[in-house]
XYZ file of C-alpha atoms in Angstrom:
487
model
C -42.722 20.908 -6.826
C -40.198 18.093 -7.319
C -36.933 19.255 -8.998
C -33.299 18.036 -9.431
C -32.607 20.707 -7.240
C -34.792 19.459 -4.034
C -34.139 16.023 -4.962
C -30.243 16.645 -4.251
C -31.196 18.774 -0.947
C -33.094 15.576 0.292
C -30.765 13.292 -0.814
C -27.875 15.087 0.614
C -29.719 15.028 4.126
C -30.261 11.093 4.046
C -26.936 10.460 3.144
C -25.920 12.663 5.948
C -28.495 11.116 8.627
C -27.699 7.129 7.486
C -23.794 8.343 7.577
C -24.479 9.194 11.070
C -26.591 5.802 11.810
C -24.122 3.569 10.117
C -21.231 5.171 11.774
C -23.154 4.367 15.213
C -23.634 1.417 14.140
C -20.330 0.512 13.420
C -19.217 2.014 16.771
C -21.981 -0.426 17.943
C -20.320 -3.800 16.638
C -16.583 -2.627 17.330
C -14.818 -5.184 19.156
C -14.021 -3.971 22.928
C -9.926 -4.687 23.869
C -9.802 -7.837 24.601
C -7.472 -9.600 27.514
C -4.939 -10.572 25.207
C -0.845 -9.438 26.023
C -0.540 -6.194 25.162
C 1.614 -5.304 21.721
C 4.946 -5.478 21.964
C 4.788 -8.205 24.531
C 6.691 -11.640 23.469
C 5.194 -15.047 23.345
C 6.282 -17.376 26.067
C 7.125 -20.311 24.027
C 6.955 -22.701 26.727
C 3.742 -22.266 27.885
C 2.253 -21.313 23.811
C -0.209 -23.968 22.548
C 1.779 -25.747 19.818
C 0.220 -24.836 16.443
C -2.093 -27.147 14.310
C 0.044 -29.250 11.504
C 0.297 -26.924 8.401
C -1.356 -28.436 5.560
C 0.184 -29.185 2.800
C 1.506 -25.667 0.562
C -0.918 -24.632 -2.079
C -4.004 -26.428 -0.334
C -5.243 -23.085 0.370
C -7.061 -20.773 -2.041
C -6.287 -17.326 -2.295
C -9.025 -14.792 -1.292
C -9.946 -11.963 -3.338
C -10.516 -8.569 -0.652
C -14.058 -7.719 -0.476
C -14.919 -4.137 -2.038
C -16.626 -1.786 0.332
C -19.918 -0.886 -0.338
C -20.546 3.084 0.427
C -23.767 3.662 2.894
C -24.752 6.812 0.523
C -23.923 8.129 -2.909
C -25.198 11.998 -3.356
C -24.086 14.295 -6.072
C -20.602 13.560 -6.298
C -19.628 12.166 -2.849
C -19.983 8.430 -1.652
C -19.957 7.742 2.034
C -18.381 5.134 3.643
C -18.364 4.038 7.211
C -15.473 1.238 8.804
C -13.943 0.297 12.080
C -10.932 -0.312 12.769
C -11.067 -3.457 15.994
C -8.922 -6.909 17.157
C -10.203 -9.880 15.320
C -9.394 -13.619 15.817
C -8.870 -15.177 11.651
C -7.776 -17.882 10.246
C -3.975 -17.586 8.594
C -2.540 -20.505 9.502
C -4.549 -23.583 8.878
C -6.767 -25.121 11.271
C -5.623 -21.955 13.924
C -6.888 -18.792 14.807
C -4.721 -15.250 15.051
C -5.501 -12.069 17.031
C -4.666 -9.403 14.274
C -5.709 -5.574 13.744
C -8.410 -4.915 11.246
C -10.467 -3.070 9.176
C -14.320 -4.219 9.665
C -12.965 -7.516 10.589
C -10.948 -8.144 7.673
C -7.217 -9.528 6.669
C -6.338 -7.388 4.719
C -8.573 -4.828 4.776
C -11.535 -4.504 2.606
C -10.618 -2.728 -0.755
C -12.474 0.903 -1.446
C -12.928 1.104 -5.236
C -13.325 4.424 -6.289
C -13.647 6.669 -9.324
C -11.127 9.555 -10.448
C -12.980 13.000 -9.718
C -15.301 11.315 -7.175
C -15.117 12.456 -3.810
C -15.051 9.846 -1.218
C -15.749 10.862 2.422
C -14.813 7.519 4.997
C -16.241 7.721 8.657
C -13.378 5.639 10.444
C -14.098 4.573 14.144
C -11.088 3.474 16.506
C -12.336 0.278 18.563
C -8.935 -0.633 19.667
C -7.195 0.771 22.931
C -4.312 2.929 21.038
C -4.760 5.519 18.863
C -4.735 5.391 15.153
C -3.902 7.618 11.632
C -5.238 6.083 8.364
C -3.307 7.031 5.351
C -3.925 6.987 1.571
C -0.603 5.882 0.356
C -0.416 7.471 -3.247
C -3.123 9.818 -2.485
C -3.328 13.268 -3.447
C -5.260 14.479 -0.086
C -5.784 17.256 2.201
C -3.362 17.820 5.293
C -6.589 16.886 7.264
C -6.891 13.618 5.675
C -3.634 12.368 4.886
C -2.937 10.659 8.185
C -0.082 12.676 9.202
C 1.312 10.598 12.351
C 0.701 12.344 15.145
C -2.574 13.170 14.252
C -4.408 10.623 15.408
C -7.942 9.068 16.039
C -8.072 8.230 20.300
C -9.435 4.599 21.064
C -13.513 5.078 21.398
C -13.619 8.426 18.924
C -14.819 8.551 14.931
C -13.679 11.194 12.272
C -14.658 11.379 8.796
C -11.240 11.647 6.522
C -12.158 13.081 2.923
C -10.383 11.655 -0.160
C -11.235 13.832 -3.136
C -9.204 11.493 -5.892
C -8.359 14.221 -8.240
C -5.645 12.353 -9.668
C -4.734 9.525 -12.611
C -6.430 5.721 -11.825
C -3.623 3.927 -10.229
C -3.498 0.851 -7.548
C -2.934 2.837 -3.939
C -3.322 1.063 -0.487
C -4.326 2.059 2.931
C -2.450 2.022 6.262
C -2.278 3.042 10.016
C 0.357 5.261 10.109
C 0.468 6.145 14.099
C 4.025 7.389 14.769
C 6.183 4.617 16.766
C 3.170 2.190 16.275
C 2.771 2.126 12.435
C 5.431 -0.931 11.897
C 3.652 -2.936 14.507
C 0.266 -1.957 12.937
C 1.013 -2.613 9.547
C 2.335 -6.072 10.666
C -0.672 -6.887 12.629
C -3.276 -6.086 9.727
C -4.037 -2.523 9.055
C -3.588 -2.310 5.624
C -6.074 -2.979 2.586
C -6.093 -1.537 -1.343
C -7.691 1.401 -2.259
C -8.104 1.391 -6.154
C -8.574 4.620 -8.090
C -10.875 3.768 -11.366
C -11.297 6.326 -14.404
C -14.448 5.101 -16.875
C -12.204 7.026 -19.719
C -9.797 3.657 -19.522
C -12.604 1.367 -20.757
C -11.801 2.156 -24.086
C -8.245 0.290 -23.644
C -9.912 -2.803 -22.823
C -7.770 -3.946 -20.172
C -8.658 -7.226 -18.527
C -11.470 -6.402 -15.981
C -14.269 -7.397 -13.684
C -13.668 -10.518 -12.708
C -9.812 -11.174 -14.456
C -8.318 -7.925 -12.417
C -6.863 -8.876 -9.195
C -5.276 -6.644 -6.279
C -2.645 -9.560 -4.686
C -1.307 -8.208 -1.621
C 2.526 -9.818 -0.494
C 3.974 -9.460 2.904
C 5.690 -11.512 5.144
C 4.653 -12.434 8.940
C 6.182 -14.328 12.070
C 4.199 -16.451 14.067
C 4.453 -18.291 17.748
C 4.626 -21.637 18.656
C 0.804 -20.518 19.026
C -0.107 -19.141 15.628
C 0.000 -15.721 17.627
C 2.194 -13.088 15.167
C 5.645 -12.341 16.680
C 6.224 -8.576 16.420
C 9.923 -7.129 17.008
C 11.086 -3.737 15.247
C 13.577 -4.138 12.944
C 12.999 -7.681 12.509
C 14.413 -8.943 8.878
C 15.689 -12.379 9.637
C 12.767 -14.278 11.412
C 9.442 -13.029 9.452
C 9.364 -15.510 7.082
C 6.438 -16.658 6.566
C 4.708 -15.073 3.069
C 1.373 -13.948 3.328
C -0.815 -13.686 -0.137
C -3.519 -11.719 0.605
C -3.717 -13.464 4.413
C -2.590 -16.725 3.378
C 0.679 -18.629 3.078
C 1.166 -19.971 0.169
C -2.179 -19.808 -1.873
C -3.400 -21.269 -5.070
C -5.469 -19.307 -7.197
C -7.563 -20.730 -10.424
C -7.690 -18.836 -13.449
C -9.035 -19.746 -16.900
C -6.872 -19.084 -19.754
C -7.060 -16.096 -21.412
C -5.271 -12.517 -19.676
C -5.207 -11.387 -16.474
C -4.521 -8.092 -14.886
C -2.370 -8.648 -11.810
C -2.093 -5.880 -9.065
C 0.950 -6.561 -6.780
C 1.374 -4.748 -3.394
C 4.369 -4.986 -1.073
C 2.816 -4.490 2.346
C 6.037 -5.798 3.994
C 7.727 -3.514 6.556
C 11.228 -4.213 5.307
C 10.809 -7.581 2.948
C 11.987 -6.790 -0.990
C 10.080 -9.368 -3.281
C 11.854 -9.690 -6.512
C 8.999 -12.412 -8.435
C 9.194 -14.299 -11.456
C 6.208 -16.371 -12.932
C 6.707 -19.657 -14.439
C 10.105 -20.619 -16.206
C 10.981 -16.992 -16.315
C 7.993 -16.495 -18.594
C 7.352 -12.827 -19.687
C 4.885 -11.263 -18.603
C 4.018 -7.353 -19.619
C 4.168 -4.425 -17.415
C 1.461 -1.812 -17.754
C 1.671 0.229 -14.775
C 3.405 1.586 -11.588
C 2.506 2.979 -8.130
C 1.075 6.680 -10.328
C -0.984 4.579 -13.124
C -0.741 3.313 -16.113
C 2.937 3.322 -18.658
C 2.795 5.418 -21.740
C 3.259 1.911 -23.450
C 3.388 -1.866 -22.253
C 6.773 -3.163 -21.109
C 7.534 -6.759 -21.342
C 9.539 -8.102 -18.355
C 10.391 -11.332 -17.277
C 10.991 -10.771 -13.287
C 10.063 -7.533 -11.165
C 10.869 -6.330 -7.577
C 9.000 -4.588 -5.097
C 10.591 -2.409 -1.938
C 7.583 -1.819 0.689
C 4.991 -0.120 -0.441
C 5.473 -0.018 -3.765
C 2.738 -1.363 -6.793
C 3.235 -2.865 -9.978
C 0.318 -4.239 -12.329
C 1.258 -6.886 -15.105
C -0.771 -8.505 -17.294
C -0.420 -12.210 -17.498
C -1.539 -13.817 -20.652
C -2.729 -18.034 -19.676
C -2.879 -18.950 -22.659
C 0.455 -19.308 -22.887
C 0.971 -22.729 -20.252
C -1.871 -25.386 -21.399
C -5.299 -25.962 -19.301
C -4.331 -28.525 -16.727
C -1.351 -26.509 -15.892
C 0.151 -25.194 -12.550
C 2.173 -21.989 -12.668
C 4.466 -20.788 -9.510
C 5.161 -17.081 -8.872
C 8.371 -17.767 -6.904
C 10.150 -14.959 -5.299
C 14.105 -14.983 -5.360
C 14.764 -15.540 -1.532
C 11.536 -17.517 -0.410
C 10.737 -19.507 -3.147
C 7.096 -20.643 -4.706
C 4.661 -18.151 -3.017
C 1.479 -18.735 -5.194
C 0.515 -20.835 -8.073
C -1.675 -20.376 -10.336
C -3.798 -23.180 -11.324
C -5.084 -22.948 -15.219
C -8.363 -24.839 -14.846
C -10.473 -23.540 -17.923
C -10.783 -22.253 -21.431
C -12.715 -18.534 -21.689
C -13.596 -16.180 -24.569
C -10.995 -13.013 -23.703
C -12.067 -9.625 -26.151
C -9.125 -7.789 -23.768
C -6.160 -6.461 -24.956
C -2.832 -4.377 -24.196
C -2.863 -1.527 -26.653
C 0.472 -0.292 -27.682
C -0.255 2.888 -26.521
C -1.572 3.209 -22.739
C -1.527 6.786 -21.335
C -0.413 10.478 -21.879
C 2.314 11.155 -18.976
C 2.493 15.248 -18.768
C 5.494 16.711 -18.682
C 6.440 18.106 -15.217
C 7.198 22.385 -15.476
C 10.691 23.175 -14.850
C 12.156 22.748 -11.334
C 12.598 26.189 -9.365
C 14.278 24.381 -6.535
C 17.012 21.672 -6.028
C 17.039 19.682 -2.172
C 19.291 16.801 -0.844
C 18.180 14.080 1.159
C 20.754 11.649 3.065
C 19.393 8.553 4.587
C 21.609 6.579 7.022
C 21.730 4.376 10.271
C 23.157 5.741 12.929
C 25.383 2.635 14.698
C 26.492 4.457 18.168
C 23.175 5.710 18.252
C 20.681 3.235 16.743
C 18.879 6.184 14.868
C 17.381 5.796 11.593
C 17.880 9.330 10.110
C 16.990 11.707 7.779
C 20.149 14.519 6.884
C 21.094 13.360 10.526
C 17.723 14.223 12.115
C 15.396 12.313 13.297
C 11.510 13.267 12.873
C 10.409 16.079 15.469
C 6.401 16.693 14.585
C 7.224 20.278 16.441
C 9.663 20.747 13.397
C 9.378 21.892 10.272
C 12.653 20.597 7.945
C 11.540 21.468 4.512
C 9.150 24.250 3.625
C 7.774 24.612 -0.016
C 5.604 27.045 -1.754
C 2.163 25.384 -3.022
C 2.556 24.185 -6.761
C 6.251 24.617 -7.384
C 8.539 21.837 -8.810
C 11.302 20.683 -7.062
C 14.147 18.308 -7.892
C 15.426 16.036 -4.906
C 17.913 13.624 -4.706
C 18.097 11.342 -2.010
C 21.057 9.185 -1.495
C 21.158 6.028 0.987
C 24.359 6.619 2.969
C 24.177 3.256 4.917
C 27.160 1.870 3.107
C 29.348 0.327 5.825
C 26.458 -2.437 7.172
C 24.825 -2.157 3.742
C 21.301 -1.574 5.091
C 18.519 -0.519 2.353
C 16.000 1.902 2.260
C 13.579 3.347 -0.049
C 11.404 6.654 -0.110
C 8.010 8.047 -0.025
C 6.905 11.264 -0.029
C 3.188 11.675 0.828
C 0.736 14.469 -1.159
C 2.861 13.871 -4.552
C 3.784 11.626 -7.019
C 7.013 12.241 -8.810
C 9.180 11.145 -11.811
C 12.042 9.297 -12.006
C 15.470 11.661 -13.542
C 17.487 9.006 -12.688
C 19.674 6.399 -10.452
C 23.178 6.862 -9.871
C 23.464 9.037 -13.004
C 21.635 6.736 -15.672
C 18.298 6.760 -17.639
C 15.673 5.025 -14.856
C 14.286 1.944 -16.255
C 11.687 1.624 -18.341
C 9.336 0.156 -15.419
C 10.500 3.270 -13.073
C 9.871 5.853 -16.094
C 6.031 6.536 -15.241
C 4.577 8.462 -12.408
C 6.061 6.612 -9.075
C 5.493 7.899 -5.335
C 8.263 5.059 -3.617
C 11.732 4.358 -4.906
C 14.123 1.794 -3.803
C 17.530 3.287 -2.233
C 19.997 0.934 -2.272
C 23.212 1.246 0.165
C 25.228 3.586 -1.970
C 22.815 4.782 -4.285
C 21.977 7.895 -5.016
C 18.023 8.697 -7.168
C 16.961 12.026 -8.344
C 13.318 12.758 -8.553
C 11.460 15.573 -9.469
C 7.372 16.796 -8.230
C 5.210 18.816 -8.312
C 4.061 20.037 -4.633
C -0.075 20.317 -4.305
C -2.756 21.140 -4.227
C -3.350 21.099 -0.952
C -1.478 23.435 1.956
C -0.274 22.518 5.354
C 1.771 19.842 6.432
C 3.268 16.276 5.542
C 5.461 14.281 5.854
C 8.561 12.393 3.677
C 10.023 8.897 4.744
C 11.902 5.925 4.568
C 9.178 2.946 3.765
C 10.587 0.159 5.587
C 8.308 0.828 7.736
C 9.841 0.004 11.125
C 12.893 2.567 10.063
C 10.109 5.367 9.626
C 8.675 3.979 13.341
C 12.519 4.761 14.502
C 13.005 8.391 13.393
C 13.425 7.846 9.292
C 11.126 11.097 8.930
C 10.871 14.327 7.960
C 8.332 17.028 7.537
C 7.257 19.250 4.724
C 5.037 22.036 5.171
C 2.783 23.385 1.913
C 2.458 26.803 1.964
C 0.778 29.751 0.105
């Protein structure tokens, strides 16, 4: 007889066969390595096509990431298959790039998933280095979390499992190979992943349609259009990507929007304002959603970090054009009011329930500095050693940390990340953290000096991960440590 029972059975065995089929299939399409220079190989200028005239900035709209569609949903799992393979796009007008993508896209496509639901990704590597995909933000098995050197070999597939048992928040996705993650990040492998929980409906929070991820970064490109890769290169990547395209315009009608920033940078700080300094309201962080809205009138973003606003239109007439500039490069998109629309959203007053974290059994100290007669990045003068463990910790204990950035006499900056955990903000150099920094965070800006106490929580999950400078080409140096989870 039919039953629920031997309905799930069956399903549960076509999900498993088309997982297999679609990740063949997506082996299948994978671009082979092309005959381009190899990474880390510069551009000779003088024999470099000269790029294509740049249009004119803001003739350009800005893209909206496609959201990947799972292969299979049983019970509570969906399935997902994507490659990871060289593609030629279009950044700069009227050229073509070589970057590194996710199925072909820049930035990668955007997994949308739900709070609870387990998501299980079949990842194939189609380029000739190996790879490590990580959930930044996730709460995720040792297995899964992309530690760096465990890696996915050109030619091979592996499924990573993402079980999402944690608040909705805006996350993203990375390669995190170690001493190729800066160069990887830079060339394209990075894309939102976007944790959903059906209880928020109820706050009636723009949606659908009026909630947008906007991923910032910044690039260099040749005399080509080729992207320019050097580690530890601040001064010459200066060209701002939003979501793959300099300088964007986006249309919106006038009513709210909910705005989902992400600095994929590997060392660029954006510090945006929108408009005339026009306030905007801050409803969430890299861990969620605020207990309450905070209105703000300019925000800044180390790599890696999130922030979602909510912009209310209304507020600059139809007809209007509306520049988020940053505070070093200038205009980087505008927003082009084009239309009236019926808007039944809102920002309650009241947005979440944060839980108070148990009391701290254990106090560490983290030092992050630049070696100069070394040219080390380090962690409490180490660098990262995968053979060693530097900080064990017993599964669901709280710590407090502090981490202080000791690069005071050439002023460099850093932030942190642990991975597994998201932690609250005590405070920075001794004071209340502000209100924007007082929900559930898992990056913090260091700056040279400064010293930021945090406290966590450390599981579910055993075994090992690792804790890091963000700036990503530091981390690619030796800013890294690891932490191993145990019973």
């Amino acid at each position: 007889m039919v039953s629920r029972r031997n309905v799930m059975k069956a399903g549960a065995t076509a999900g498993a066969a088309a997982l297999v089929t679609a990740t063949a299939a997506a082996a299948a399409r994978g671009s082979t390595p092309s005959a381009a220079p190899a990474h880390g190989t510069h551009t000779d200028h003088g024999k470099a096509a000269h790029v294509a005239a740049v249009t004119a900035p803001f003739a350009v709209r800005m893209p909206i990431p496609p959201v990947q569609q799972p292969i299979a949903s049983v019970a509570n799992t969906d399935f997902y298959v994507v490659s990871t393979r060289k593609a030629q796009v279009e950044i700069l007008p009227g050229t073509r790039t070589e970057v590194l993508t996710y199925d072909g896209q820049f930035p990668g496509p955007t997994f949308r998933v739900k709070t609870g639901r387990l998501a299980v990704i079949a990842h194939s590597n189609h380029l000739d280095m190996p790879t490590a995909v990580h959930v930044h933000g996730g709460h995720t098995p040792s297995s899964s979390d992309g530690f760096p050197t465990d890696v996915l070999d050109p030619g091979r597939s592996r499924l990573y499992s993402y079980p999402n048992k944690q608040r909705a928040a805006t996350l993203w996705y990375h390669d995190h190979a170690h001493h190729m993650e800066a160069e990887h990040v830079f060339r394209g492998l990075a894309g939102f992943f976007l944790i959903d929980d059906p209880a928020q409906a109820e706050l009636r929070l723009p949606s659908g349609n009026y909630d947008i991820p906007i991923m910032l970064r910044d690039a260099r490109f040749a005399e080509d259009a080729s992207l320019v890769f050097e580690h530890d290169d601040f001064q010459f990547r200066n060209t701002i990507l939003v979501n793959g395209k300099p300088q964007p315009y986006f249309q919106v009608a006038a009513r709210k929007y909910r705005l989902r920033f992400a600095n994929a940078s590997n060392l660029r700080t954006f510090t945006l304002r929108l408009g005339n300094d026009a306030e905007v309201t801050q409803i969430a962080s890299d861990g969620g959603l605020l207990t309450g809205p905070t209105p703000i009138r300019s925000w800044s973003l180390t790599p890696g970090e999130r922030i979602e606003i909510v912009v209310d239109f209304r507020a600059f007439p139809v007809g209007s054009q509306v520049f988020l500039d940053d505070a070093v490069a200038g205009p980087v998109l505008r927003f082009d009011v084009n239309r009236a629309a019926a808007d039944t959203s809102r920002v309650p007053d009241r947005l979440s329930t944060i839980p108070a974290l148990p009391a701290a059994t254990k106090e560490r100290a983290f030092t992050l500095n630049f070696n100069p007669s070394t040219g080390q990045f380090l962690i409490n003068g180490q660098q990262f050693d995968a053979d060693r463990v530097d900080t064990e910790i017993k599964r669901n204990t709280t710590e407090v940390w502090t981490v202080t950035n000791g690069d005071t006499l050439f002023g460099i900056p850093h932030n942190f990340h642990p991975h597994l955990v998201q932690f609250r903000v005590l405070d920075r150099n001794g004071q209340p953290p502000a209100p924007g920094e007082a929900g559930v965070k898992d990056t913090i800006s260091v700056g040279p000096g400064e010293t930021v106490r945090l406290q966590a929580t450390f599981g579910p999950y055993l075994g090992r991960y690792v804790y890091h400078c963000h700036m990503i080409d530091h981390s690619a140096s030796g800013m890294m440590a690891q932490m191993k989870i145990v019973p």
